[in-house]
């Protein structure tokens, strides 16, 4: 069943892999094939053209996407990325992961995802603002605090969200800050949202080490990526007593077996724009970094980084997926065979959308929570989700990995909701 639909998307694509996993879960759970039918395509997929006046006075037309995958649990929810390689299949797969992520972690949202095809590093701040506002003007009709709520993703941040909230407010002629999450604090943001994805990764990592009886103190962690997720993870892991021995960005990595000073590394990156020439560390290539001996490997960069080609050389006990989709299905199988514990993306990085949910709740109530409340509630959500998936894995699919368990657990909840709503 899964194969039939998956044939329509390209060989080896992320979308294909996701559809296969959804199909396998439906079979594992012995659910009605109608569940697969409901989940195999987004409920709505919109493509728009966004005309933008560039700083040189010329007009450039950007392509924007929004995939509204499924809203059985609540409003569509998910980030908007600005990336030159974004394409409909990728955005669809990412929106599916959001549906699964929200279900898994128990927040009352559906799944959505958006993108603008652009290289944000080549845009001036003003151009970036015009692209952000243009996206909301083009998509305004389908967005809303009760219908579809975007958030930051690759190369979008709190400032982009503020522009989007402002544009939406102009269109609607009333303050509607709840239309996006991940906003700056003065315009309805939530304390702790910026580092929430990383905090969630760290909580998931603690749980994974605990089940393997590996002490957190001194655990060696290798991080691929030094953006929002990788950077904050390094800082938070250092606070927890772990040893961050290597970290990379798109230009390469740095390694020190005795442990890097994460604060100093991030300050160096902020100052110089890269990790290169960080004193007291040796340079490593991306390939070398992924093969370093460590307790935890935390891929927090792009999709398809751990593949059949390098998974056999990974020397970690646990992989915690900070990024969305960093492991291909072949690599996932290899990790399972090699007894490497996988904490899959829809569990590991669900801290972002969890705190987005907290932000949305606060916007709706016009009330602010303090950092201790946010972090405690985030901790409770991730710990509960980890334990549920781990237990589900042992009880229902002991021969499969944690990804299968996470998908099946999330899909079971979605199927229940579909059943009660009369969709099946
Ligand atoms: N972009 C983040 C993710 O992939 C956060 C989404 C959100 O907060 O809605 O999970």
Short mmCIF file of C-alpha atoms and ligand atoms in Angstrom, two decimals:
data_model
loop_
_atom_site.label_atom_id
_atom_site.label_comp_id
_atom_site.label_asym_id
_atom_site.label_seq_id
_atom_site.Cartn_x
_atom_site.Cartn_y
_atom_site.Cartn_z
CA UNK A 1 0.00 0.00 0.00
CA UNK A 2 2.70 2.43 1.00
CA UNK A 3 4.72 1.58 -2.08
CA UNK A 4 1.95 2.47 -4.49
CA UNK A 5 1.70 6.07 -3.39
CA UNK A 6 5.39 6.43 -2.74
CA UNK A 7 6.00 5.64 -6.41
CA UNK A 8 4.69 9.07 -7.28
CA UNK A 9 7.56 10.81 -5.53
CA UNK A 10 11.18 10.54 -6.48
CA UNK A 11 13.42 7.62 -5.54
CA UNK A 12 15.22 8.16 -2.26
CA UNK A 13 13.28 11.33 -1.47
CA UNK A 14 12.40 12.35 2.04
CA UNK A 15 8.72 12.31 1.15
CA UNK A 16 8.96 8.77 -0.10
CA UNK A 17 10.71 7.62 3.06
CA UNK A 18 8.07 9.32 5.19
CA UNK A 19 5.20 7.71 3.28
CA UNK A 20 6.84 4.32 3.65
CA UNK A 21 7.12 4.80 7.40
CA UNK A 22 3.51 5.93 7.69
CA UNK A 23 2.40 2.91 5.67
CA UNK A 24 4.44 0.55 7.87
CA UNK A 25 2.91 2.04 11.01
CA UNK A 26 -0.62 1.65 9.71
CA UNK A 27 0.15 -2.01 9.02
CA UNK A 28 1.89 -2.53 12.37
CA UNK A 29 -1.10 -1.09 14.20
CA UNK A 30 -3.52 -3.00 11.96
CA UNK A 31 -5.41 0.21 11.31
CA UNK A 32 -7.85 0.78 8.52
CA UNK A 33 -6.11 1.62 5.22
CA UNK A 34 -8.22 4.79 5.32
CA UNK A 35 -5.77 6.16 7.91
CA UNK A 36 -3.01 5.93 5.36
CA UNK A 37 -5.27 7.49 2.73
CA UNK A 38 -5.90 10.46 5.05
CA UNK A 39 -2.21 10.94 5.84
CA UNK A 40 -0.57 10.31 2.48
CA UNK A 41 -1.22 13.77 1.05
CA UNK A 42 -1.60 17.23 2.59
CA UNK A 43 -5.17 18.45 2.96
CA UNK A 44 -4.09 21.57 1.12
CA UNK A 45 -0.93 22.61 -0.66
CA UNK A 46 -0.56 26.20 -1.84
CA UNK A 47 2.10 27.69 -4.09
CA UNK A 48 2.33 31.44 -4.50
CA UNK A 49 4.45 33.99 -6.32
CA UNK A 50 5.80 36.77 -4.15
CA UNK A 51 6.89 39.87 -6.06
CA UNK A 52 9.51 41.78 -4.10
CA UNK A 53 11.22 45.06 -4.84
CA UNK A 54 14.94 44.54 -4.33
CA UNK A 55 17.26 47.24 -2.99
CA UNK A 56 18.48 48.04 -6.52
CA UNK A 57 14.91 48.94 -7.52
CA UNK A 58 14.41 45.79 -9.62
CA UNK A 59 11.49 43.44 -9.08
CA UNK A 60 12.18 39.80 -8.24
CA UNK A 61 9.51 37.14 -7.95
CA UNK A 62 10.03 34.49 -5.25
CA UNK A 63 8.12 31.23 -4.95
CA UNK A 64 6.42 30.43 -1.65
CA UNK A 65 4.83 27.23 -0.41
CA UNK A 66 2.54 26.26 2.42
CA UNK A 67 1.60 22.67 3.03
CA UNK A 68 -1.34 22.13 5.39
CA UNK A 69 -1.00 18.45 6.01
CA UNK A 70 -3.59 17.45 8.57
CA UNK A 71 -5.67 19.28 11.18
CA UNK A 72 -7.48 16.47 12.93
CA UNK A 73 -5.91 17.54 16.26
CA UNK A 74 -6.14 21.31 15.83
CA UNK A 75 -4.91 24.25 13.71
CA UNK A 76 -2.11 23.54 11.24
CA UNK A 77 1.24 24.37 12.83
CA UNK A 78 4.78 24.50 11.58
CA UNK A 79 7.69 26.65 10.54
CA UNK A 80 8.51 28.59 7.41
CA UNK A 81 12.00 28.16 5.99
CA UNK A 82 13.88 30.42 3.61
CA UNK A 83 16.06 28.08 1.59
CA UNK A 84 17.22 27.92 -2.04
CA UNK A 85 16.63 24.14 -2.26
CA UNK A 86 13.11 24.09 -0.85
CA UNK A 87 10.68 22.26 -3.07
CA UNK A 88 7.10 20.95 -2.82
CA UNK A 89 8.06 17.39 -1.86
CA UNK A 90 10.34 18.54 0.92
CA UNK A 91 7.73 20.95 2.30
CA UNK A 92 5.07 18.23 2.18
CA UNK A 93 7.29 15.78 4.07
CA UNK A 94 8.16 18.42 6.65
CA UNK A 95 4.46 19.17 7.16
CA UNK A 96 3.80 15.45 7.72
CA UNK A 97 6.49 15.38 10.38
CA UNK A 98 4.77 18.30 12.10
CA UNK A 99 1.48 16.37 12.23
CA UNK A 100 3.32 13.43 13.77
CA UNK A 101 5.39 15.61 16.10
CA UNK A 102 2.37 17.45 17.53
CA UNK A 103 0.49 14.20 18.01
CA UNK A 104 3.48 12.50 19.64
CA UNK A 105 4.20 15.25 22.13
CA UNK A 106 0.51 15.85 22.84
CA UNK A 107 -0.05 19.41 21.69
CA UNK A 108 -3.44 20.17 20.09
CA UNK A 109 -2.14 21.18 16.67
CA UNK A 110 -2.08 19.69 13.23
CA UNK A 111 0.88 19.75 10.88
CA UNK A 112 1.93 22.42 8.42
CA UNK A 113 5.09 23.75 6.86
CA UNK A 114 6.04 26.60 4.59
CA UNK A 115 8.98 27.81 2.57
CA UNK A 116 10.21 30.61 0.40
CA UNK A 117 12.73 29.55 -2.23
CA UNK A 118 15.54 32.02 -1.62
CA UNK A 119 19.06 32.30 -0.29
CA UNK A 120 18.45 34.40 2.77
CA UNK A 121 22.17 35.08 3.20
CA UNK A 122 22.07 37.03 -0.05
CA UNK A 123 19.14 39.22 1.04
CA UNK A 124 19.60 42.53 2.82
CA UNK A 125 17.59 43.02 6.01
CA UNK A 126 15.09 45.21 4.15
CA UNK A 127 14.73 42.66 1.35
CA UNK A 128 14.20 39.91 3.92
CA UNK A 129 11.49 42.02 5.52
CA UNK A 130 9.75 42.52 2.16
CA UNK A 131 9.92 38.77 1.41
CA UNK A 132 8.43 37.99 4.86
CA UNK A 133 5.61 40.50 4.49
CA UNK A 134 5.00 39.39 0.89
CA UNK A 135 4.63 35.79 2.04
CA UNK A 136 1.91 36.80 4.51
CA UNK A 137 0.11 38.94 1.94
CA UNK A 138 0.11 36.05 -0.51
CA UNK A 139 -0.89 33.42 2.07
CA UNK A 140 -2.91 35.62 4.45
CA UNK A 141 -6.20 33.98 3.62
CA UNK A 142 -5.13 30.53 4.78
CA UNK A 143 -3.23 31.64 7.89
CA UNK A 144 -4.72 32.62 11.25
CA UNK A 145 -4.42 31.99 14.99
CA UNK A 146 -7.22 29.45 14.77
CA UNK A 147 -6.37 27.94 11.39
CA UNK A 148 -2.66 27.87 10.56
CA UNK A 149 0.15 29.20 12.74
CA UNK A 150 3.68 29.47 11.27
CA UNK A 151 6.92 29.65 13.26
CA UNK A 152 10.65 29.98 12.57
CA UNK A 153 12.58 27.27 10.73
CA UNK A 154 15.81 27.23 8.69
CA UNK A 155 17.02 30.81 8.12
CA UNK A 156 13.96 32.43 9.65
CA UNK A 157 13.91 33.82 13.17
CA UNK A 158 12.02 35.92 15.72
CA UNK A 159 12.46 39.07 13.62
CA UNK A 160 10.89 37.40 10.58
CA UNK A 161 7.99 36.30 12.80
CA UNK A 162 7.54 39.88 14.07
CA UNK A 163 7.27 41.19 10.50
CA UNK A 164 4.81 38.45 9.65
CA UNK A 165 2.66 39.13 12.72
CA UNK A 166 2.71 42.84 11.93
CA UNK A 167 1.69 42.30 8.31
CA UNK A 168 -1.11 39.97 9.32
CA UNK A 169 -2.29 42.53 11.89
CA UNK A 170 -2.44 45.19 9.15
CA UNK A 171 -4.44 42.89 6.89
CA UNK A 172 -6.90 41.96 9.63
CA UNK A 173 -6.99 45.45 11.14
CA UNK A 174 -6.70 44.07 14.67
CA UNK A 175 -3.79 42.80 16.76
CA UNK A 176 -3.46 39.09 15.98
CA UNK A 177 -0.07 38.14 17.36
CA UNK A 178 -1.16 34.53 17.87
CA UNK A 179 -0.94 34.01 14.09
CA UNK A 180 2.74 33.09 14.42
CA UNK A 181 4.90 31.80 17.25
CA UNK A 182 8.59 32.23 17.95
CA UNK A 183 8.12 36.01 18.13
CA UNK A 184 10.36 38.43 20.04
CA UNK A 185 9.32 38.89 23.69
CA UNK A 186 7.92 42.45 23.34
CA UNK A 187 5.41 41.34 20.68
CA UNK A 188 3.95 38.31 22.40
CA UNK A 189 6.93 35.95 22.35
CA UNK A 190 7.45 33.29 25.00
CA UNK A 191 10.44 33.23 27.28
CA UNK A 192 12.65 30.27 26.38
CA UNK A 193 11.19 29.76 22.85
CA UNK A 194 14.48 30.54 21.10
CA UNK A 195 16.37 27.73 22.82
CA UNK A 196 13.32 25.45 23.22
CA UNK A 197 14.25 23.00 20.45
CA UNK A 198 17.69 22.54 21.97
CA UNK A 199 16.32 22.26 25.48
CA UNK A 200 14.00 19.52 24.22
CA UNK A 201 16.97 17.74 22.59
CA UNK A 202 18.89 17.89 25.84
CA UNK A 203 15.96 16.46 27.81
CA UNK A 204 15.57 13.65 25.26
CA UNK A 205 19.32 13.01 25.38
CA UNK A 206 19.20 12.74 29.20
CA UNK A 207 16.42 10.19 28.93
CA UNK A 208 18.30 8.18 26.31
CA UNK A 209 21.51 8.09 28.36
CA UNK A 210 19.52 7.09 31.44
CA UNK A 211 18.01 4.03 29.74
CA UNK A 212 21.50 2.96 28.63
CA UNK A 213 22.93 3.63 32.08
CA UNK A 214 25.46 6.11 30.73
CA UNK A 215 26.21 9.00 33.11
CA UNK A 216 25.32 12.46 31.81
CA UNK A 217 28.28 14.00 33.59
CA UNK A 218 31.23 13.85 31.24
CA UNK A 219 29.27 12.26 28.36
CA UNK A 220 31.02 13.15 25.10
CA UNK A 221 28.76 14.84 22.57
CA UNK A 222 29.46 15.62 18.90
CA UNK A 223 27.21 18.25 17.32
CA UNK A 224 26.77 18.73 13.60
CA UNK A 225 25.53 22.30 13.06
CA UNK A 226 26.04 25.48 15.06
CA UNK A 227 22.84 27.33 14.17
CA UNK A 228 19.89 27.80 16.49
CA UNK A 229 19.59 24.12 17.46
CA UNK A 230 23.27 23.11 17.44
CA UNK A 231 24.49 26.30 19.10
CA UNK A 232 22.04 26.35 21.99
CA UNK A 233 22.45 22.58 22.45
CA UNK A 234 26.19 23.05 22.95
CA UNK A 235 25.60 25.71 25.60
CA UNK A 236 22.90 23.77 27.43
CA UNK A 237 24.85 20.50 27.34
CA UNK A 238 27.87 22.23 28.82
CA UNK A 239 25.64 23.48 31.67
CA UNK A 240 24.53 19.88 32.25
CA UNK A 241 28.11 18.69 32.63
CA UNK A 242 28.48 16.98 29.24
CA UNK A 243 31.65 17.33 27.22
CA UNK A 244 31.03 18.85 23.79
CA UNK A 245 34.07 17.48 21.96
CA UNK A 246 33.24 18.63 18.42
CA UNK A 247 30.90 20.99 16.58
CA UNK A 248 30.63 22.10 12.97
CA UNK A 249 28.99 24.63 10.70
CA UNK A 250 28.62 24.69 6.92
CA UNK A 251 32.32 25.54 6.54
CA UNK A 252 33.72 22.71 8.67
CA UNK A 253 34.16 21.56 12.23
CA UNK A 254 36.41 21.84 15.26
CA UNK A 255 37.44 19.07 17.63
CA UNK A 256 39.04 18.80 21.03
CA UNK A 257 38.90 15.37 22.74
CA UNK A 258 39.25 17.07 26.13
CA UNK A 259 36.09 19.11 25.49
CA UNK A 260 35.45 22.50 23.93
CA UNK A 261 34.50 25.60 25.87
CA UNK A 262 31.03 25.96 24.31
CA UNK A 263 30.53 29.53 25.52
CA UNK A 264 33.82 30.57 23.95
CA UNK A 265 33.07 28.65 20.74
CA UNK A 266 29.72 30.38 20.26
CA UNK A 267 31.23 33.78 21.11
CA UNK A 268 33.94 33.11 18.47
CA UNK A 269 31.29 32.18 15.89
CA UNK A 270 29.31 35.31 16.65
CA UNK A 271 32.38 37.49 16.34
CA UNK A 272 34.02 35.96 13.26
CA UNK A 273 31.02 34.43 11.51
CA UNK A 274 32.47 30.90 11.59
CA UNK A 275 34.12 28.27 13.77
CA UNK A 276 37.38 28.36 11.81
CA UNK A 277 40.56 29.18 13.71
CA UNK A 278 38.98 28.63 17.12
CA UNK A 279 42.00 28.42 19.44
CA UNK A 280 42.64 25.13 21.21
CA UNK A 281 40.85 22.87 18.74
CA UNK A 282 41.82 21.00 15.64
CA UNK A 283 39.85 21.34 12.41
CA UNK A 284 37.79 18.35 11.23
CA UNK A 285 35.81 17.77 8.07
CA UNK A 286 32.12 17.02 8.20
CA UNK A 287 32.84 13.38 7.41
CA UNK A 288 35.44 13.05 10.16
CA UNK A 289 33.14 14.74 12.65
CA UNK A 290 30.36 12.21 12.11
CA UNK A 291 32.82 9.37 12.77
CA UNK A 292 34.28 10.62 16.05
CA UNK A 293 34.05 8.34 19.04
CA UNK A 294 31.48 9.74 21.47
CA UNK A 295 28.48 8.83 23.59
CA UNK A 296 26.05 11.06 21.67
CA UNK A 297 25.93 12.30 18.10
CA UNK A 298 23.57 15.23 17.67
CA UNK A 299 22.94 16.05 14.00
CA UNK A 300 21.46 19.55 14.03
CA UNK A 301 21.99 20.76 10.49
CA UNK A 302 20.28 19.59 7.33
CA UNK A 303 18.43 16.57 6.00
CA UNK A 304 20.11 13.35 4.78
CA UNK A 305 23.43 13.71 6.57
CA UNK A 306 23.67 10.18 7.97
CA UNK A 307 23.49 7.80 5.05
CA UNK A 308 24.33 4.20 4.04
CA UNK A 309 27.73 5.61 3.17
CA UNK A 310 28.75 6.79 6.65
CA UNK A 311 26.37 5.13 9.17
CA UNK A 312 28.65 2.11 9.50
CA UNK A 313 31.47 4.35 10.73
CA UNK A 314 29.47 6.27 13.34
CA UNK A 315 30.98 5.60 16.77
CA UNK A 316 28.23 6.95 19.04
CA UNK A 317 25.98 5.05 21.44
CA UNK A 318 23.04 7.38 20.85
CA UNK A 319 21.93 9.59 17.95
CA UNK A 320 19.66 12.49 18.89
CA UNK A 321 18.12 14.12 15.82
CA UNK A 322 18.06 17.86 16.44
CA UNK A 323 17.48 18.49 12.72
CA UNK A 324 14.48 17.29 10.79
CA UNK A 325 15.27 14.19 8.72
CA UNK A 326 19.08 13.97 9.10
CA UNK A 327 19.09 10.15 8.79
CA UNK A 328 18.17 8.22 5.65
CA UNK A 329 16.15 4.98 6.02
CA UNK A 330 19.24 2.90 5.13
CA UNK A 331 21.31 4.61 7.81
CA UNK A 332 18.48 4.13 10.28
CA UNK A 333 18.53 0.38 9.60
CA UNK A 334 22.30 0.28 10.06
CA UNK A 335 22.05 2.06 13.41
CA UNK A 336 19.39 -0.38 14.54
CA UNK A 337 21.55 -3.36 13.54
CA UNK A 338 24.52 -1.83 15.32
CA UNK A 339 22.49 -1.26 18.47
CA UNK A 340 22.86 2.51 18.35
CA UNK A 341 19.88 4.07 20.11
CA UNK A 342 18.06 6.50 17.83
CA UNK A 343 16.04 9.38 19.25
CA UNK A 344 14.13 10.37 16.12
CA UNK A 345 13.48 13.94 15.03
CA UNK A 346 9.74 13.96 15.73
CA UNK A 347 10.59 13.23 19.36
CA UNK A 348 14.01 14.83 19.81
CA UNK A 349 13.26 18.23 18.29
CA UNK A 350 9.64 18.58 19.38
CA UNK A 351 10.64 21.08 22.09
CA UNK A 352 10.31 23.90 19.54
CA UNK A 353 6.69 23.30 18.69
CA UNK A 354 5.90 22.48 22.31
CA UNK A 355 7.01 25.92 23.48
CA UNK A 356 5.31 27.40 20.39
CA UNK A 357 2.14 25.90 21.80
CA UNK A 358 2.87 27.50 25.18
CA UNK A 359 3.35 30.84 23.38
CA UNK A 360 0.05 30.49 21.55
CA UNK A 361 -1.78 29.63 24.79
CA UNK A 362 -0.30 32.73 26.46
CA UNK A 363 -1.27 34.90 23.46
CA UNK A 364 -4.83 33.60 23.66
CA UNK A 365 -5.03 34.30 27.37
CA UNK A 366 -3.04 37.53 27.33
CA UNK A 367 -0.94 36.10 30.13
CA UNK A 368 2.79 35.56 30.61
CA UNK A 369 4.48 32.53 32.12
CA UNK A 370 7.92 32.75 33.71
CA UNK A 371 10.97 30.78 32.56
CA UNK A 372 10.68 28.21 35.34
CA UNK A 373 7.07 27.41 34.34
CA UNK A 374 7.91 27.12 30.64
CA UNK A 375 10.93 24.89 31.25
CA UNK A 376 9.15 22.65 33.74
CA UNK A 377 6.20 22.14 31.38
CA UNK A 378 8.54 21.50 28.47
CA UNK A 379 10.45 18.96 30.54
CA UNK A 380 7.23 17.16 31.50
CA UNK A 381 6.10 16.95 27.86
CA UNK A 382 9.39 15.60 26.48
CA UNK A 383 9.95 13.13 29.31
CA UNK A 384 6.40 11.82 28.90
CA UNK A 385 6.80 11.49 25.12
CA UNK A 386 10.19 9.76 25.41
CA UNK A 387 8.92 7.24 27.96
CA UNK A 388 5.80 6.55 25.91
CA UNK A 389 7.80 5.89 22.74
CA UNK A 390 10.41 3.80 24.54
CA UNK A 391 7.75 1.67 26.16
CA UNK A 392 5.76 1.37 22.93
CA UNK A 393 8.94 0.19 21.21
CA UNK A 394 9.52 -2.57 23.77
CA UNK A 395 5.91 -3.71 23.90
CA UNK A 396 4.71 -3.45 20.32
CA UNK A 397 7.67 -3.46 17.94
CA UNK A 398 10.77 -4.79 19.76
CA UNK A 399 12.41 -5.75 16.46
CA UNK A 400 12.17 -2.24 15.07
CA UNK A 401 13.82 1.00 16.13
CA UNK A 402 12.59 4.02 18.03
CA UNK A 403 11.57 5.81 14.82
CA UNK A 404 9.06 3.12 13.96
CA UNK A 405 7.74 3.30 17.53
CA UNK A 406 7.49 7.09 17.44
CA UNK A 407 5.60 7.04 14.13
CA UNK A 408 3.26 4.30 15.25
CA UNK A 409 2.57 5.94 18.60
CA UNK A 410 1.78 9.27 16.92
CA UNK A 411 -0.35 7.65 14.22
CA UNK A 412 -2.34 5.68 16.75
CA UNK A 413 -3.36 8.95 18.42
CA UNK A 414 -4.18 10.56 15.08
CA UNK A 415 -6.29 7.55 14.10
CA UNK A 416 -8.25 7.77 17.35
CA UNK A 417 -9.01 11.44 16.70
CA UNK A 418 -9.97 10.69 13.08
CA UNK A 419 -12.24 7.95 14.29
CA UNK A 420 -14.06 10.18 16.79
CA UNK A 421 -14.36 12.97 14.24
CA UNK A 422 -15.93 10.55 11.78
CA UNK A 423 -13.19 10.75 9.16
CA UNK A 424 -12.73 7.01 8.90
N1 LIG B 1 10.26 24.70 12.83
C1 LIG B 1 10.17 24.00 14.06
C2 LIG B 1 10.00 22.51 13.82
O1 LIG B 1 10.33 22.00 12.78
C3 LIG B 1 9.13 24.59 15.00
C4 LIG B 1 7.73 24.62 14.49
C5 LIG B 1 6.76 25.40 15.35
O2 LIG B 1 7.15 25.89 16.39
O3 LIG B 1 5.61 25.51 14.93
O4 LIG B 1 9.59 21.78 14.69
#
